[in-house]
Amino acid sequence: MAARAGSDFILERDVLTAAPRQDASALLATAPGVYVSRPEGEAVAQEIQLRGFDAEHGQDMELRLGSVPLNQPSHVHGQGYADLGFIIPEAVRAVRVTEGVYDPHQGDFAVAGSATYELGVPERGYHLRLEGGSFGAFRLSGVWAPSDLPEDTFGAVQFRRTQGFGRNRGAQSASGMAQLAVDLAPGVRVVGHVAAHGSRANLAGILRRDDVEAGRVGFYESYATPSANMQSALATHLQAGLDAERKGDTGGRTTFSLWAQYTTLRLRQNFTGFLERSRQRPEWVGRGDLVEQSNRDFALGARAAQHTPRLHVRDWLHGRFELGISARTDLIDQTVNLLQAPQNETWDQRVDARVGAASVGAYADADWQVTSWLRLRGGPRVDALYFDLDDRLGNFIPSSQRKTHLVGYRRTALGLAYGPRGTAELTPFRELSLLASYGEGYRSPQARQLEEGESAPFAKVRSAEVAVRVTPGGPERATLTAAAYYTSLSSDLAFDPTEGALEKVGPTTRRGVAAHALLRPAPWLVTSASVTYVHATLDAPPPATADNPDPPYVPGRLLPYVPPLVARLDTSVHHRIPLIRGVPLILQAGTSVTVLSPRPLPHGQFADPVMLVDQRVAFGTQHLQLGVDVMNAADLRYAQNEYAYVSWWGTSEVPSRIPARHFSAGPPRTVLATLELHL
């Protein structure tokens, strides 16, 4: 598979399993410049940071499972919300991470880049894995992969349970996946898959740093009020997909995909303590800012593409074309309410909406060799998105005004997004490639932010990159990559703790450099190392609002929550030692190191730097292995995420309107014993 840019990485299983991985989202962290965390608990989607983008739960990173898109448009908790928790790590064969938007196949939310999980089980047989250890953690996973079937045919299940570190962090989940590949005729292949998942977690929430430093609450605890202890999340996921491929006799190829997906999320969080006031009944105040968000999304989609045979015009000029289309439709129901704990009585309504969204996309892609040393890839892409919104609480009437209408605001909108993507690859020598890439992509808008008849204001991204790739001894032994990139985004989003959602902050720019090395000097040793530095700035004031008609702006201000420097090291030794009667003893040792520089926060503050070390040691035979996984081996006390905003938890007599630093604690040292059976 040809690289679409210098920063296009295929992470294979030996790299993905070099160090402990708690779930499928952690597999992304191996890619250069990526940091993944789950500060809101196991039932809430992971948060991703990539190349200077705080992608939150997926707003700036397109995520796919094979041909199925996972990002959810107009999600109430965050645009592009995508939870990877349902993917079973043992069933992942590879992950392709394309940083930047240089490929016409990339669609909505491919702002910082995209990632595609490829399912398959190369190690055939029947596999059982048991894990148990710190904080009552338990995980059972099983994989069914008969040796007489292809590696993309399998079944897998997993069950997880933990009491959680600290207070109010217990969680349970269950997942199941199955995939079947069938060759119907010569050149005709069909692959079908299904996946189901359910997860529930208690959430400890956010703590003020001044309360922790004063000893009013412990670092791994939560506030003692019912409004804090009733925080929780419940998520479900069900999907099915069908992929068909037909290869022609002359080298052409036709592909078709059809998929369906149903997801739910009910999330209760309190970020600000006791500051909210009811809109319906303004005299109701101080009942606890427990915000409940509910989102249900039923989606259908399809993709089709035609690949031409390779066309030979001259000996030095040959290539192929591809034409493709995609379509999806979503039916979304979402609500946001304020609840009063412990009975979860609704005391204010903020959102009650139904969204109908649809999209149609088309692209053309070319891949041509022009002389023996120049290769050109890319083409244009255009997408049309439709929105039909029934905002049942729109045109809200404050109690101080005379009622002149019924509450509600129904509206429709449509918008087009288009742009070119392409890469020129110069190969003066077999082991040296110079790549230059340019692309324009988009992020679809949150439907509730649109007005009637508005040409949907997509967030437009323009990205450029130059890179050098060296493969001494061949790419199977070593690949060294260095890249410099520039990205501008017309409208960025940032987290707003008041509603627990994302708000517009204005246009932004990122300039960065990255280096990556993937080394396999011996069959038993693999090392992946990367360093990414980015300067991410806000280029104009945030959009004015009724509450803040003149938002403050400092030219060149660093974007909050984004670490300028991200470094990552993964290395693993996997060795076989012959024993008596030819039965080998298998030894494995792996380490990963993640380094984050201080992250800028609002109001001129910075978060502390972070350095995390995870380790794995295992030994055994081909059929039985014992091991130990250690996460955060140095037992670093750190914050997964930090924020700066106004809150009041009753820890002072008078509520303060001065922004304070808040954080969600990262897990302390976690030790898990593992037992694996392979039959």
XYZ file of C-alpha atoms in Angstrom:
679
model
C 0.000 0.000 0.000
C 1.596 3.237 -1.205
C 2.102 6.049 1.305
C -0.123 9.079 0.670
C 2.335 11.468 2.349
C 5.510 11.471 4.380
C 3.450 11.192 7.578
C 1.468 8.131 6.516
C 2.199 5.254 8.887
C 1.062 1.640 8.955
C 1.441 0.299 12.494
C 1.677 -3.472 12.340
C 0.997 -5.914 15.112
C 4.582 -6.265 16.339
C 4.689 -2.523 17.051
C 1.135 -2.345 18.423
C 1.844 -5.084 20.981
C 5.345 -3.973 21.968
C 4.076 -2.610 25.305
C 0.881 -2.977 27.381
C -2.312 -1.686 25.763
C -5.431 -1.303 27.917
C -7.822 -0.916 24.985
C -7.933 -0.290 21.242
C -7.668 3.486 21.611
C -4.205 3.084 23.169
C -2.973 1.512 19.926
C -3.092 4.973 18.338
C -0.494 6.304 20.766
C 2.262 4.506 18.846
C 1.860 6.948 15.942
C 4.099 10.055 15.953
C 2.658 13.094 17.718
C -0.366 11.259 19.143
C -1.385 11.339 22.814
C -4.466 9.380 23.953
C -6.188 9.513 27.347
C -9.537 8.588 28.917
C -10.054 11.202 31.648
C -13.853 10.804 31.637
C -13.921 7.075 32.362
C -14.163 3.855 30.402
C -17.710 4.449 29.111
C -16.780 7.789 27.489
C -14.776 8.065 24.295
C -11.031 8.547 24.454
C -9.511 12.000 23.976
C -6.919 12.357 21.204
C -4.249 14.979 20.591
C -2.443 14.906 17.254
C 0.006 17.312 15.548
C -1.051 20.263 17.693
C -4.795 19.530 17.531
C -6.819 18.880 20.652
C -9.110 16.492 18.787
C -11.143 15.793 21.939
C -13.315 12.723 21.198
C -12.747 12.796 17.430
C -13.614 16.295 16.205
C -10.330 16.626 14.254
C -9.470 13.006 13.474
C -11.393 10.752 11.108
C -11.675 7.277 12.637
C -12.711 4.135 10.752
C -13.066 0.439 11.407
C -12.348 -0.953 7.968
C -14.856 0.769 5.691
C -17.174 1.864 8.547
C -16.818 5.506 9.704
C -16.954 5.842 13.494
C -17.220 9.640 13.951
C -20.749 10.808 14.780
C -21.899 14.143 13.321
C -23.654 16.706 15.559
C -23.083 14.647 18.703
C -24.274 16.460 21.822
C -21.036 15.833 23.772
C -18.678 16.793 20.990
C -18.631 17.059 17.219
C -17.193 13.937 15.610
C -17.583 11.856 18.782
C -16.104 8.370 18.236
C -15.676 5.770 20.982
C -13.107 3.057 20.173
C -13.886 1.094 23.340
C -15.906 -1.556 21.478
C -12.907 -2.671 19.376
C -11.165 -5.737 20.835
C -7.354 -5.214 20.621
C -6.627 -8.907 19.949
C -8.657 -8.646 16.713
C -6.695 -5.680 15.310
C -4.177 -6.674 12.626
C -2.875 -3.171 11.856
C -3.682 0.525 12.252
C -3.038 3.012 9.474
C -2.544 6.591 10.664
C -2.417 9.300 8.002
C -1.400 12.641 9.523
C -2.653 15.578 7.507
C -5.333 15.580 4.793
C -3.647 14.613 1.514
C -5.751 11.632 0.397
C -9.082 12.017 -1.529
C -10.416 9.018 0.419
C -10.346 11.054 3.663
C -13.744 12.523 4.519
C -15.444 14.423 7.322
C -13.343 15.201 10.439
C -10.002 14.467 8.708
C -8.576 17.780 9.915
C -5.448 16.704 11.793
C -5.528 13.337 10.051
C -7.256 9.973 10.010
C -6.841 6.465 11.402
C -8.200 3.170 10.100
C -8.321 -0.021 12.155
C -7.833 -3.171 10.080
C -9.313 -6.321 11.606
C -7.693 -9.738 11.361
C -6.042 -12.449 13.442
C -2.741 -13.626 11.898
C -2.051 -16.052 14.811
C -4.645 -18.700 14.022
C -6.202 -20.966 16.610
C -8.146 -20.459 19.826
C -6.862 -17.819 22.239
C -7.829 -17.049 25.815
C -6.352 -14.215 27.884
C -6.959 -13.490 31.571
C -5.817 -10.293 33.295
C -6.171 -9.276 36.910
C -4.508 -6.991 39.399
C -4.543 -3.479 40.826
C -7.820 -1.841 41.870
C -9.840 -5.007 41.348
C -9.161 -4.985 37.615
C -10.255 -8.040 35.666
C -10.361 -8.707 31.938
C -11.241 -11.842 30.016
C -10.817 -11.994 26.249
C -11.270 -14.865 23.832
C -10.581 -15.199 20.125
C -11.839 -17.909 17.769
C -9.716 -18.149 14.592
C -9.700 -21.631 12.974
C -6.457 -22.394 11.157
C -8.231 -23.551 7.987
C -9.890 -20.142 7.476
C -8.330 -16.840 6.294
C -6.953 -14.431 8.883
C -9.788 -11.940 8.378
C -12.306 -14.563 9.590
C -12.622 -14.708 13.380
C -14.806 -14.221 16.426
C -13.777 -12.327 19.580
C -15.239 -11.340 22.951
C -14.012 -9.395 25.956
C -15.330 -8.628 29.436
C -13.839 -5.950 31.682
C -14.406 -4.921 35.280
C -12.585 -2.589 37.656
C -13.216 -0.910 40.985
C -11.124 1.984 39.703
C -8.306 3.888 41.336
C -9.585 6.287 43.954
C -13.197 7.174 44.585
C -16.183 6.689 42.264
C -14.317 5.121 39.323
C -15.752 1.614 39.023
C -16.595 0.369 35.518
C -17.853 -2.682 33.639
C -18.051 -3.456 29.931
C -18.583 -6.269 27.447
C -17.821 -6.475 23.714
C -18.258 -8.990 20.937
C -17.022 -8.956 17.345
C -17.229 -11.442 14.482
C -16.074 -11.317 10.889
C -16.470 -13.762 7.989
C -14.652 -13.657 4.651
C -15.998 -15.736 1.746
C -14.713 -16.168 -1.809
C -17.914 -16.503 -3.841
C -16.176 -16.966 -7.183
C -12.738 -16.387 -8.709
C -11.952 -12.725 -8.085
C -15.096 -12.103 -5.981
C -14.688 -11.737 -2.212
C -17.241 -10.734 0.429
C -16.450 -9.828 4.037
C -19.174 -9.308 6.631
C -18.752 -8.244 10.229
C -20.827 -7.415 13.307
C -19.890 -5.768 16.608
C -21.754 -5.098 19.845
C -20.669 -3.302 23.001
C -22.047 -2.001 26.275
C -20.234 -0.113 29.043
C -21.098 1.691 32.255
C -18.754 3.690 34.482
C -18.886 5.918 37.524
C -16.992 9.183 37.115
C -14.932 10.967 39.730
C -15.134 14.237 37.816
C -12.898 17.285 37.984
C -11.055 18.653 41.036
C -9.789 22.162 41.763
C -6.028 22.218 42.336
C -6.344 24.676 45.219
C -8.696 22.270 47.037
C -6.207 19.402 46.606
C -3.239 21.516 47.715
C -5.185 22.689 50.799
C -6.033 19.084 51.713
C -9.796 19.562 51.335
C -9.969 16.632 48.891
C -7.488 13.897 47.962
C -5.722 13.750 44.588
C -7.511 10.509 43.588
C -10.794 11.303 45.338
C -13.928 13.200 44.313
C -16.008 15.855 46.022
C -18.298 14.414 48.703
C -21.474 16.130 47.505
C -24.232 13.996 45.882
C -23.978 16.171 42.763
C -20.368 15.021 42.318
C -20.886 11.376 43.259
C -23.799 10.860 40.849
C -21.567 11.393 37.807
C -21.701 8.393 35.472
C -21.834 7.256 31.860
C -23.592 4.481 29.962
C -22.721 3.735 26.330
C -23.901 1.133 23.826
C -22.722 0.373 20.302
C -24.087 -1.967 17.631
C -22.882 -2.114 14.049
C -22.842 -4.367 11.009
C -20.980 -4.035 7.735
C -20.638 -5.819 4.396
C -17.716 -5.337 1.981
C -17.606 -6.812 -1.507
C -14.752 -6.766 -4.010
C -14.605 -7.970 -7.601
C -11.325 -8.135 -9.492
C -11.505 -7.983 -13.270
C -9.493 -10.119 -15.674
C -7.587 -7.057 -16.948
C -6.576 -5.762 -13.510
C -9.513 -3.481 -12.754
C -11.307 -3.669 -9.438
C -14.768 -2.784 -8.105
C -15.493 -2.363 -4.399
C -18.765 -1.842 -2.547
C -19.501 -1.381 1.170
C -22.749 -1.160 3.110
C -22.984 -0.533 6.857
C -25.407 0.282 9.673
C -24.713 1.582 13.168
C -26.698 2.367 16.321
C -25.034 4.127 19.255
C -26.223 5.639 22.520
C -24.615 7.691 25.276
C -26.086 8.924 28.545
C -23.508 11.024 30.367
C -23.822 12.859 33.699
C -21.027 15.268 34.650
C -20.529 18.241 36.941
C -17.677 20.574 36.008
C -18.624 23.781 37.820
C -20.103 22.701 41.181
C -22.985 24.983 42.214
C -23.099 27.958 39.832
C -25.919 27.163 37.405
C -29.325 28.863 37.462
C -32.475 27.477 35.862
C -33.597 29.191 32.657
C -37.235 28.108 33.135
C -37.363 29.061 36.842
C -34.608 31.650 37.569
C -35.282 31.440 41.308
C -33.947 27.869 41.214
C -30.210 28.083 41.812
C -27.507 26.174 43.669
C -29.001 22.713 43.155
C -25.788 21.328 41.688
C -24.532 21.634 38.124
C -25.005 17.954 37.244
C -25.452 18.114 33.470
C -27.033 15.085 31.806
C -26.370 14.638 28.086
C -28.164 11.995 26.057
C -27.430 11.148 22.417
C -28.910 8.421 20.220
C -27.733 8.004 16.637
C -28.966 5.554 14.015
C -26.826 5.720 10.874
C -26.780 3.998 7.477
C -24.076 4.373 4.866
C -22.529 3.005 1.702
C -19.374 3.395 -0.371
C -18.500 2.296 -3.885
C -15.392 2.693 -6.025
C -14.125 1.676 -9.450
C -10.392 1.152 -9.959
C -9.164 1.086 -13.520
C -6.487 -1.352 -14.704
C -2.985 0.081 -14.822
C -2.688 2.131 -17.994
C 0.632 2.105 -19.858
C 1.108 5.185 -22.040
C 4.882 4.961 -22.257
C 7.497 2.888 -20.520
C 8.100 5.862 -18.238
C 4.424 6.892 -17.900
C 1.884 4.496 -16.406
C -0.726 4.544 -13.661
C -4.368 4.094 -12.732
C -7.475 6.070 -11.846
C -10.127 5.550 -9.193
C -13.604 7.065 -8.950
C -15.578 6.711 -5.754
C -18.747 7.825 -4.012
C -19.956 7.658 -0.418
C -23.264 8.369 1.296
C -24.656 8.272 4.817
C -27.704 9.358 6.744
C -28.103 9.879 10.498
C -31.174 10.172 12.692
C -30.110 11.776 15.970
C -32.030 12.450 19.184
C -30.310 14.495 21.861
C -31.120 16.180 25.152
C -29.271 18.190 27.792
C -30.781 18.635 31.264
C -29.678 19.779 34.701
C -30.310 17.152 37.386
C -30.590 17.466 41.154
C -28.900 14.564 42.963
C -29.469 12.069 44.462
C -32.899 11.448 42.868
C -31.795 12.916 39.527
C -34.760 15.274 39.372
C -34.717 17.507 36.286
C -34.579 21.169 37.298
C -33.674 22.745 33.967
C -33.779 21.833 30.284
C -31.092 23.068 27.904
C -31.426 20.952 24.742
C -34.201 18.812 23.267
C -33.609 18.264 19.582
C -33.956 15.828 16.712
C -31.446 16.075 13.877
C -31.702 14.522 10.446
C -28.340 14.628 8.673
C -27.254 13.211 5.326
C -24.170 13.463 3.163
C -23.071 12.539 -0.347
C -19.405 12.584 -1.342
C -17.470 11.902 -4.524
C -13.772 11.821 -5.325
C -11.308 11.093 -8.082
C -7.919 9.615 -7.305
C -4.933 9.116 -9.594
C -1.709 7.204 -8.985
C 0.802 7.709 -11.797
C 4.465 6.948 -12.243
C 6.056 9.755 -14.283
C 9.608 8.671 -15.123
C 11.374 6.173 -12.881
C 11.919 8.714 -10.104
C 8.652 10.721 -9.891
C 5.274 9.461 -8.667
C 2.126 11.593 -8.442
C -0.907 10.672 -6.339
C -4.108 12.522 -5.503
C -7.217 14.208 -6.857
C -10.250 16.316 -5.914
C -13.037 15.563 -3.445
C -16.465 17.182 -3.016
C -19.057 16.554 -0.279
C -22.615 17.816 0.192
C -24.163 17.714 3.668
C -27.835 18.224 4.521
C -29.364 19.102 7.887
C -32.976 19.039 9.083
C -33.252 20.198 12.700
C -36.217 20.250 15.063
C -34.915 22.295 18.008
C -37.774 21.936 20.493
C -36.257 24.446 22.947
C -35.174 26.980 20.320
C -36.457 30.573 20.490
C -36.543 30.242 24.272
C -38.644 32.873 26.090
C -37.052 34.219 29.331
C -39.451 34.485 32.248
C -38.934 38.271 32.274
C -40.469 38.623 28.783
C -44.087 38.391 27.652
C -44.864 35.214 25.749
C -45.628 35.937 22.091
C -44.953 32.506 20.556
C -44.495 28.828 21.325
C -41.002 27.590 22.047
C -39.247 25.779 19.174
C -37.102 26.470 16.115
C -37.251 24.186 13.067
C -34.739 24.809 10.316
C -32.896 23.243 7.397
C -29.481 23.883 5.875
C -27.166 22.539 3.177
C -23.517 23.073 2.446
C -20.764 21.999 0.058
C -17.135 21.238 0.868
C -14.551 20.661 -1.828
C -10.820 20.739 -2.299
C -7.797 19.084 -3.881
C -5.423 16.607 -2.215
C -2.167 15.343 -3.623
C 1.420 14.184 -3.100
C 4.475 14.282 -5.314
C 7.115 11.682 -4.441
C 10.633 12.033 -5.773
C 12.856 8.940 -5.504
C 16.367 9.788 -6.716
C 17.681 6.615 -5.053
C 15.969 3.374 -4.108
C 16.348 4.040 -0.361
C 15.589 7.778 -0.405
C 12.239 9.502 -1.017
C 11.359 13.200 -0.968
C 7.650 13.949 -0.595
C 5.662 17.164 -0.921
C 1.948 17.145 -0.080
C -0.962 19.591 -0.070
C -4.605 19.098 0.818
C -7.834 20.830 1.766
C -10.311 19.116 4.063
C -13.248 19.988 6.277
C -15.120 19.393 9.503
C -18.925 19.423 9.341
C -20.762 21.873 11.652
C -22.783 21.076 14.742
C -26.368 21.166 13.449
C -27.732 23.172 16.406
C -25.346 26.032 15.547
C -26.889 26.498 12.071
C -29.520 29.042 11.073
C -32.404 28.566 8.637
C -31.202 28.253 5.035
C -27.586 28.783 6.011
C -24.944 27.420 3.682
C -23.488 25.084 6.280
C -20.264 26.762 7.482
C -17.741 23.958 7.295
C -14.491 24.354 9.160
C -12.003 24.504 6.270
C -8.524 23.068 6.777
C -5.533 23.673 4.500
C -2.479 21.545 5.107
C 0.969 21.298 3.502
C 3.911 19.046 4.279
C 7.403 18.292 3.029
C 9.121 15.114 4.157
C 12.188 12.951 3.722
C 11.981 9.165 4.065
C 15.038 6.909 4.186
C 14.921 3.105 4.209
C 18.479 1.806 4.734
C 18.506 -1.908 4.085
C 14.868 -1.825 2.946
C 11.629 -0.745 4.682
C 11.293 -4.115 6.396
C 14.487 -3.348 8.396
C 14.437 0.419 8.934
C 12.340 3.438 7.981
C 13.439 6.939 9.008
C 11.089 9.887 8.389
C 11.424 13.615 8.995
C 8.656 16.096 8.111
C 7.763 19.765 8.406
C 4.131 20.813 8.111
C 1.793 23.800 8.128
C -1.940 23.662 8.861
C -4.551 26.426 8.992
C -8.118 25.921 10.209
C -10.861 28.461 9.531
C -12.835 27.721 12.729
C -11.552 25.744 15.687
C -13.384 24.299 18.692
C -12.471 24.146 22.378
C -14.020 22.576 25.454
C -16.618 24.624 27.383
C -17.062 23.256 30.944
C -20.381 25.056 31.520
C -22.277 22.796 29.107
C -19.654 20.036 28.931
C -19.453 20.499 25.148
C -17.407 22.218 22.437
C -17.620 25.890 21.451
C -16.124 27.891 18.579
C -12.876 29.750 19.333
C -11.955 31.165 15.896
C -9.292 30.457 13.231
C -6.035 28.734 14.186
C -2.631 27.903 12.697
C -0.122 25.137 13.389
C 3.509 24.925 12.302
C 5.448 21.847 13.263
C 8.211 19.343 12.646
C 8.224 15.609 13.310
C 10.705 12.748 13.177
C 10.006 9.023 13.310
C 12.170 5.900 13.254
C 10.895 2.341 12.853
C 13.689 -0.209 13.296
C 13.728 -4.000 12.985
C 17.476 -4.745 13.093
C 16.827 -8.372 14.047
C 13.789 -10.685 13.822
C 13.429 -10.567 17.615
C 13.720 -6.786 18.099
C 11.431 -3.903 17.052
C 11.693 -0.224 18.019
C 9.466 2.725 17.133
C 10.539 6.219 18.253
C 9.141 9.651 17.411
C 9.353 13.322 18.384
C 6.864 16.014 17.297
C 7.081 19.731 18.007
C 4.302 22.157 17.059
C 3.611 25.870 17.504
C -0.202 26.179 17.600
C -1.759 29.656 17.801
C -5.122 31.408 17.718
C -5.259 33.858 14.786
C -8.336 35.996 15.582
C -10.790 36.635 18.425
C -13.397 33.953 19.158
C -16.886 34.606 17.728
C -18.870 37.113 19.784
C -21.855 35.874 21.797
C -24.672 37.538 23.720
C -22.913 36.681 26.999
C -19.499 37.813 25.700
C -19.951 40.402 22.905
C -16.260 41.429 22.950
C -14.147 38.328 23.716
C -10.533 39.018 24.717
C -7.825 38.167 22.226
C -4.037 38.245 22.350
C -2.359 37.939 18.910
C -0.328 34.762 18.627
C -1.779 33.259 21.806
C -0.947 29.569 22.201
C -3.880 27.202 21.851
C -4.933 25.757 25.203
C -4.565 22.091 26.149
C -2.153 21.272 23.272
C 1.352 20.043 24.295
C 3.974 21.682 22.024
C 6.249 18.641 22.341
C 5.184 14.974 22.207
C 7.767 12.166 22.251
C 7.126 8.442 22.155
C 9.269 5.307 22.347
C 8.078 1.713 21.912
C 10.554 -1.148 21.954
C 10.106 -4.888 22.322
C 12.228 -8.038 22.435
C 10.528 -11.281 21.402
C 12.923 -14.229 21.510
C 12.627 -18.023 21.305
C 15.094 -20.215 23.242
C 15.192 -23.949 22.290
C 14.514 -26.308 25.211
C 14.339 -30.062 25.704
C 12.669 -31.999 22.850
C 12.606 -28.931 20.676
C 9.937 -27.078 22.674
C 10.947 -23.398 22.629
C 10.709 -21.044 25.581
C 9.270 -17.708 24.433
C 10.513 -14.572 26.181
C 9.025 -11.124 25.629
C 9.920 -7.784 27.186
C 8.572 -4.446 26.084
C 8.647 -0.807 27.164
C 6.869 2.341 26.066
C 7.721 5.887 27.136
C 5.475 8.915 26.552
C 6.706 12.470 27.157
C 4.497 15.594 27.067
C 5.859 19.095 27.482
C 3.900 21.602 29.625
C 0.512 22.283 28.002
C -0.740 25.886 27.802
C -3.987 26.610 29.646
C -6.392 29.545 29.431
C -5.471 32.720 31.310
C -1.711 32.314 30.766
C -1.187 29.177 32.840
C 0.642 25.933 31.964
C 0.085 22.316 32.984
C 2.927 20.254 34.409
C 5.035 18.093 32.055
C 4.290 14.368 31.929
C 6.524 11.308 31.457
C 4.828 7.899 31.522
C 6.547 4.505 31.383
C 4.694 1.233 30.680
C 6.389 -2.174 30.785
C 5.612 -5.767 29.888
C 7.408 -9.029 30.700
C 6.113 -12.447 29.618
C 7.450 -15.952 29.184
C 6.121 -19.391 28.342
C 5.648 -21.854 25.526
C 3.711 -21.670 22.299
C 0.535 -22.753 24.132
C 0.884 -21.172 27.596
C 2.334 -17.826 28.612
C 2.525 -15.968 31.914
C 3.301 -12.285 32.192
C 3.126 -9.025 34.073
C 2.011 -5.660 32.658
C 2.891 -2.476 34.529
C 1.370 0.860 33.542
C 2.818 4.111 34.882
C 5.731 2.122 36.282
C 7.272 5.183 37.972
C 3.963 5.816 39.799
C 3.871 9.405 38.560
C 1.117 11.543 40.060
C -0.099 13.431 37.007
C -3.146 15.040 35.445
C -4.553 13.446 32.295
C -6.215 16.742 31.419
C -6.086 20.212 32.960
C -8.450 23.159 32.539
C -8.820 26.729 33.821
C -12.339 28.080 34.439
C -14.705 29.345 37.155
C -16.269 26.876 39.602
C -17.556 26.740 43.178
C -17.882 23.537 45.184
C -18.805 25.067 48.529
C -15.233 24.811 49.781
C -15.158 28.581 50.356
C -17.824 30.749 51.949
C -18.221 33.091 48.967
C -18.240 31.847 45.359
C -15.233 33.151 43.479
C -15.459 34.355 39.860
C -11.699 34.018 39.358
C -10.772 31.135 37.019
C -9.073 28.267 38.844
C -7.047 25.308 37.615
C -8.906 22.016 37.461
C -7.683 18.546 36.574
C -8.697 14.920 36.160
C -6.218 12.561 37.802
C -4.311 10.041 35.722
C -4.096 6.421 36.915
C -1.296 5.623 39.409
C 0.924 2.571 38.985
C -1.200 -0.332 37.803
C 0.073 -3.929 37.864
C -1.737 -6.725 36.019
C -0.850 -10.415 35.983
C -1.653 -12.107 32.671
C -2.316 -15.690 31.607
C -2.604 -16.625 27.924
C -3.662 -19.936 26.407
C -3.183 -20.699 22.691
C -4.621 -23.848 21.156
